[in-house]
PDB file of C-alpha atoms and ligand atoms in Angstrom:
ATOM      1  CA  UNK A   7      -3.773 -11.489  50.681  1.00  0.00           C
ATOM      2  CA  UNK A   8      -6.054 -11.869  47.642  1.00  0.00           C
ATOM      3  CA  UNK A   9      -8.209 -14.942  47.716  1.00  0.00           C
ATOM      4  CA  UNK A  10      -7.121 -16.229  44.269  1.00  0.00           C
ATOM      5  CA  UNK A  11      -3.469 -16.594  45.470  1.00  0.00           C
ATOM      6  CA  UNK A  12      -4.479 -19.727  47.395  1.00  0.00           C
ATOM      7  CA  UNK A  13      -6.045 -21.393  44.342  1.00  0.00           C
ATOM      8  CA  UNK A  14      -3.881 -23.611  42.135  1.00  0.00           C
ATOM      9  CA  UNK A  15      -3.593 -22.305  38.560  1.00  0.00           C
ATOM     10  CA  UNK A  16      -6.319 -23.651  36.330  1.00  0.00           C
ATOM     11  CA  UNK A  17      -5.522 -25.845  33.346  1.00  0.00           C
ATOM     12  CA  UNK A  18      -7.272 -23.299  31.109  1.00  0.00           C
ATOM     13  CA  UNK A  19      -5.168 -20.434  32.480  1.00  0.00           C
ATOM     14  CA  UNK A  20      -1.986 -22.435  32.010  1.00  0.00           C
ATOM     15  CA  UNK A  21      -2.897 -23.278  28.383  1.00  0.00           C
ATOM     16  CA  UNK A  22      -3.729 -19.612  27.675  1.00  0.00           C
ATOM     17  CA  UNK A  23      -0.337 -18.644  29.058  1.00  0.00           C
ATOM     18  CA  UNK A  24       1.446 -21.267  26.904  1.00  0.00           C
ATOM     19  CA  UNK A  25      -0.416 -20.116  23.756  1.00  0.00           C
ATOM     20  CA  UNK A  26       0.429 -16.459  24.490  1.00  0.00           C
ATOM     21  CA  UNK A  27       4.089 -17.341  25.036  1.00  0.00           C
ATOM     22  CA  UNK A  28       4.191 -19.373  21.803  1.00  0.00           C
ATOM     23  CA  UNK A  29       2.594 -16.517  19.869  1.00  0.00           C
ATOM     24  CA  UNK A  30       5.091 -14.055  21.286  1.00  0.00           C
ATOM     25  CA  UNK A  31       8.092 -16.282  20.423  1.00  0.00           C
ATOM     26  CA  UNK A  32       6.775 -16.887  16.888  1.00  0.00           C
ATOM     27  CA  UNK A  33       6.220 -13.158  16.341  1.00  0.00           C
ATOM     28  CA  UNK A  34       9.792 -12.342  17.425  1.00  0.00           C
ATOM     29  CA  UNK A  35      11.254 -15.214  15.355  1.00  0.00           C
ATOM     30  CA  UNK A  36       9.416 -14.048  12.229  1.00  0.00           C
ATOM     31  CA  UNK A  37      10.143 -10.332  12.769  1.00  0.00           C
ATOM     32  CA  UNK A  38      13.912 -10.504  13.324  1.00  0.00           C
ATOM     33  CA  UNK A  39      14.879 -11.698   9.802  1.00  0.00           C
ATOM     34  CA  UNK A  40      12.589  -9.094   8.267  1.00  0.00           C
ATOM     35  CA  UNK A  41      14.067  -6.304  10.374  1.00  0.00           C
ATOM     36  CA  UNK A  42      17.622  -7.469   9.612  1.00  0.00           C
ATOM     37  CA  UNK A  43      16.753  -7.387   5.891  1.00  0.00           C
ATOM     38  CA  UNK A  44      15.454  -3.819   6.147  1.00  0.00           C
ATOM     39  CA  UNK A  45      18.062  -2.494   8.579  1.00  0.00           C
ATOM     40  CA  UNK A  46      20.913  -1.774   6.104  1.00  0.00           C
ATOM     41  CA  UNK A  47      18.507   0.053   3.773  1.00  0.00           C
ATOM     42  CA  UNK A  48      17.074   2.047   6.645  1.00  0.00           C
ATOM     43  CA  UNK A  49      20.507   3.359   7.601  1.00  0.00           C
ATOM     44  CA  UNK A  50      21.449   3.970   3.984  1.00  0.00           C
ATOM     45  CA  UNK A  51      23.199   0.645   3.465  1.00  0.00           C
ATOM     46  CA  UNK A  52      26.552   0.804   1.770  1.00  0.00           C
ATOM     47  CA  UNK A  53      27.233   4.446   2.528  1.00  0.00           C
ATOM     48  CA  UNK A  54      29.574   3.850   5.405  1.00  0.00           C
ATOM     49  CA  UNK A  55      33.333   3.856   4.957  1.00  0.00           C
ATOM     50  CA  UNK A  56      34.688   0.319   5.101  1.00  0.00           C
ATOM     51  CA  UNK A  57      38.395  -0.195   5.657  1.00  0.00           C
ATOM     52  CA  UNK A  58      40.126  -2.511   3.186  1.00  0.00           C
ATOM     53  CA  UNK A  59      41.980  -4.881   5.489  1.00  0.00           C
ATOM     54  CA  UNK A  60      45.512  -5.628   4.319  1.00  0.00           C
ATOM     55  CA  UNK A  61      45.409  -2.976   1.573  1.00  0.00           C
ATOM     56  CA  UNK A  62      49.005  -1.940   2.225  1.00  0.00           C
ATOM     57  CA  UNK A  63      50.132  -5.500   1.495  1.00  0.00           C
ATOM     58  CA  UNK A  64      48.280  -5.731  -1.846  1.00  0.00           C
ATOM     59  CA  UNK A  65      50.580  -5.769  -4.852  1.00  0.00           C
ATOM     60  CA  UNK A  66      49.950  -3.561  -7.871  1.00  0.00           C
ATOM     61  CA  UNK A  67      47.355  -5.273 -10.055  1.00  0.00           C
ATOM     62  CA  UNK A  68      45.949  -7.321  -7.186  1.00  0.00           C
ATOM     63  CA  UNK A  69      42.244  -7.272  -6.390  1.00  0.00           C
ATOM     64  CA  UNK A  70      40.211  -8.114  -3.356  1.00  0.00           C
ATOM     65  CA  UNK A  71      36.465  -8.527  -2.795  1.00  0.00           C
ATOM     66  CA  UNK A  72      35.038  -6.836   0.279  1.00  0.00           C
ATOM     67  CA  UNK A  73      31.593  -6.106   1.669  1.00  0.00           C
ATOM     68  CA  UNK A  74      30.407  -2.478   1.812  1.00  0.00           C
ATOM     69  CA  UNK A  75      27.079  -2.429   3.585  1.00  0.00           C
ATOM     70  CA  UNK A  76      25.070  -5.082   1.792  1.00  0.00           C
ATOM     71  CA  UNK A  77      27.064  -4.815  -1.428  1.00  0.00           C
ATOM     72  CA  UNK A  78      29.985  -6.859  -2.733  1.00  0.00           C
ATOM     73  CA  UNK A  79      32.757  -4.620  -3.999  1.00  0.00           C
ATOM     74  CA  UNK A  80      36.029  -5.436  -5.763  1.00  0.00           C
ATOM     75  CA  UNK A  81      38.965  -3.242  -4.761  1.00  0.00           C
ATOM     76  CA  UNK A  82      41.926  -3.214  -7.164  1.00  0.00           C
ATOM     77  CA  UNK A  83      45.315  -1.658  -6.583  1.00  0.00           C
ATOM     78  CA  UNK A  84      46.512   0.116  -9.721  1.00  0.00           C
ATOM     79  CA  UNK A  85      49.803   1.968 -10.192  1.00  0.00           C
ATOM     80  CA  UNK A  86      47.917   5.215  -9.726  1.00  0.00           C
ATOM     81  CA  UNK A  87      46.153   4.030  -6.580  1.00  0.00           C
ATOM     82  CA  UNK A  88      43.142   2.009  -5.504  1.00  0.00           C
ATOM     83  CA  UNK A  89      39.865   1.761  -7.402  1.00  0.00           C
ATOM     84  CA  UNK A  90      36.685   0.028  -6.317  1.00  0.00           C
ATOM     85  CA  UNK A  91      33.761  -1.262  -8.360  1.00  0.00           C
ATOM     86  CA  UNK A  92      30.588  -3.142  -7.609  1.00  0.00           C
ATOM     87  CA  UNK A  93      31.133  -6.886  -7.927  1.00  0.00           C
ATOM     88  CA  UNK A  94      27.573  -7.301  -9.181  1.00  0.00           C
ATOM     89  CA  UNK A  95      27.353  -7.747 -12.941  1.00  0.00           C
ATOM     90  CA  UNK A  96      24.985  -5.255 -14.560  1.00  0.00           C
ATOM     91  CA  UNK A  97      23.505  -7.973 -16.762  1.00  0.00           C
ATOM     92  CA  UNK A  98      21.736 -10.382 -14.423  1.00  0.00           C
ATOM     93  CA  UNK A  99      23.546  -9.821 -11.143  1.00  0.00           C
ATOM     94  CA  UNK A 100      26.185 -12.538 -11.006  1.00  0.00           C
ATOM     95  CA  UNK A 101      29.348 -11.734  -9.073  1.00  0.00           C
ATOM     96  CA  UNK A 102      32.296 -10.716 -11.214  1.00  0.00           C
ATOM     97  CA  UNK A 103      35.872 -11.620 -10.361  1.00  0.00           C
ATOM     98  CA  UNK A 104      39.013  -9.588 -10.932  1.00  0.00           C
ATOM     99  CA  UNK A 105      41.492 -11.347 -13.221  1.00  0.00           C
ATOM    100  CA  UNK A 106      44.892  -9.886 -12.457  1.00  0.00           C
ATOM    101  CA  UNK A 107      46.625 -11.276 -15.553  1.00  0.00           C
ATOM    102  CA  UNK A 108      43.892 -10.053 -17.932  1.00  0.00           C
ATOM    103  CA  UNK A 109      43.478  -6.783 -15.980  1.00  0.00           C
ATOM    104  CA  UNK A 110      39.744  -7.225 -16.327  1.00  0.00           C
ATOM    105  CA  UNK A 111      36.620  -8.116 -14.407  1.00  0.00           C
ATOM    106  CA  UNK A 112      35.158 -11.392 -15.653  1.00  0.00           C
ATOM    107  CA  UNK A 113      31.580 -12.499 -15.192  1.00  0.00           C
ATOM    108  CA  UNK A 114      31.265 -16.290 -15.106  1.00  0.00           C
ATOM    109  CA  UNK A 115      27.573 -16.384 -15.995  1.00  0.00           C
ATOM    110  CA  UNK A 116      27.513 -15.128 -19.604  1.00  0.00           C
ATOM    111  CA  UNK A 117      31.225 -14.508 -20.232  1.00  0.00           C
ATOM    112  CA  UNK A 118      31.084 -10.731 -19.928  1.00  0.00           C
ATOM    113  CA  UNK A 119      34.330  -8.811 -19.652  1.00  0.00           C
ATOM    114  CA  UNK A 120      34.711  -5.381 -18.035  1.00  0.00           C
ATOM    115  CA  UNK A 121      37.959  -3.435 -18.323  1.00  0.00           C
ATOM    116  CA  UNK A 122      39.927  -2.161 -15.326  1.00  0.00           C
ATOM    117  CA  UNK A 123      37.684   0.942 -15.218  1.00  0.00           C
ATOM    118  CA  UNK A 124      34.521  -1.141 -15.097  1.00  0.00           C
ATOM    119  CA  UNK A 125      33.517  -0.437 -18.720  1.00  0.00           C
ATOM    120  CA  UNK A 126      31.942  -3.242 -20.740  1.00  0.00           C
ATOM    121  CA  UNK A 127      34.425  -4.777 -23.181  1.00  0.00           C
ATOM    122  CA  UNK A 128      32.292  -7.687 -24.350  1.00  0.00           C
ATOM    123  CA  UNK A 129      29.175  -9.617 -23.444  1.00  0.00           C
ATOM    124  CA  UNK A 130      25.575  -8.709 -22.707  1.00  0.00           C
ATOM    125  CA  UNK A 131      25.836  -6.254 -19.754  1.00  0.00           C
ATOM    126  CA  UNK A 132      23.977  -3.027 -20.579  1.00  0.00           C
ATOM    127  CA  UNK A 133      26.061  -0.783 -18.321  1.00  0.00           C
ATOM    128  CA  UNK A 134      29.490  -0.480 -16.716  1.00  0.00           C
ATOM    129  CA  UNK A 135      30.173  -1.634 -13.178  1.00  0.00           C
ATOM    130  CA  UNK A 136      29.212   1.134 -10.712  1.00  0.00           C
ATOM    131  CA  UNK A 137      32.296   2.721  -9.164  1.00  0.00           C
ATOM    132  CA  UNK A 138      32.697   3.194  -5.425  1.00  0.00           C
ATOM    133  CA  UNK A 139      34.523   6.025  -3.670  1.00  0.00           C
ATOM    134  CA  UNK A 140      38.010   5.212  -2.373  1.00  0.00           C
ATOM    135  CA  UNK A 141      39.667   7.361   0.289  1.00  0.00           C
ATOM    136  CA  UNK A 142      43.233   7.061   1.471  1.00  0.00           C
ATOM    137  CA  UNK A 143      43.622   8.231   5.037  1.00  0.00           C
ATOM    138  CA  UNK A 144      47.188   7.805   6.224  1.00  0.00           C
ATOM    139  CA  UNK A 145      48.200   4.310   5.227  1.00  0.00           C
ATOM    140  CA  UNK A 146      44.612   3.020   5.358  1.00  0.00           C
ATOM    141  CA  UNK A 147      42.177   2.615   2.480  1.00  0.00           C
ATOM    142  CA  UNK A 148      38.444   3.125   2.906  1.00  0.00           C
ATOM    143  CA  UNK A 149      35.636   2.399   0.438  1.00  0.00           C
ATOM    144  CA  UNK A 150      32.116   3.831   0.432  1.00  0.00           C
ATOM    145  CA  UNK A 151      29.207   4.079  -1.981  1.00  0.00           C
ATOM    146  CA  UNK A 152      29.170   7.899  -1.856  1.00  0.00           C
TER     147      UNK A 152
HETATM  148  S1  LIG B   2      25.170 -11.957 -15.389  1.00  0.00           S
HETATM  149 FE1  LIG B   2      27.089 -11.240 -15.997  1.00  0.00          FE
HETATM  150  S2  LIG B   2      27.095 -11.512 -18.098  1.00  0.00           S
HETATM  151 FE2  LIG B   2      25.154 -12.214 -17.531  1.00  0.00          FE
END
């Protein structure tokens, strides 16, 4: 048996161990949010197919906001089928809402209006809302960025 096994742990050794443990916990606590921020981008965030829950129950003209990767997307059921557009206004990034009665996307920040195809009707946005890919597989609807 080694001779140092019979000695009680020193105060200095105990404090070194506590400091090392604290450093390790702090490093993990600081790293996790950073890794979670980078993780969707690292795997190509937003490229995966996301099922639109309850799509079959949506009425014509109804819209729904979903999350595709890290992006907010508005899915609208038209007579011809489903369409999906980014919910992020191309002006300064506010979230647009689908107005079923106006058949338009409205931005609350600077009163921009986008038509049902995401094109700018009025207001300051410099570009239309980016469109997402919609796939119908059986009776399910999936949305992806590409
Ligand atoms: S952020 Fe949408 S109009 Fe300005």
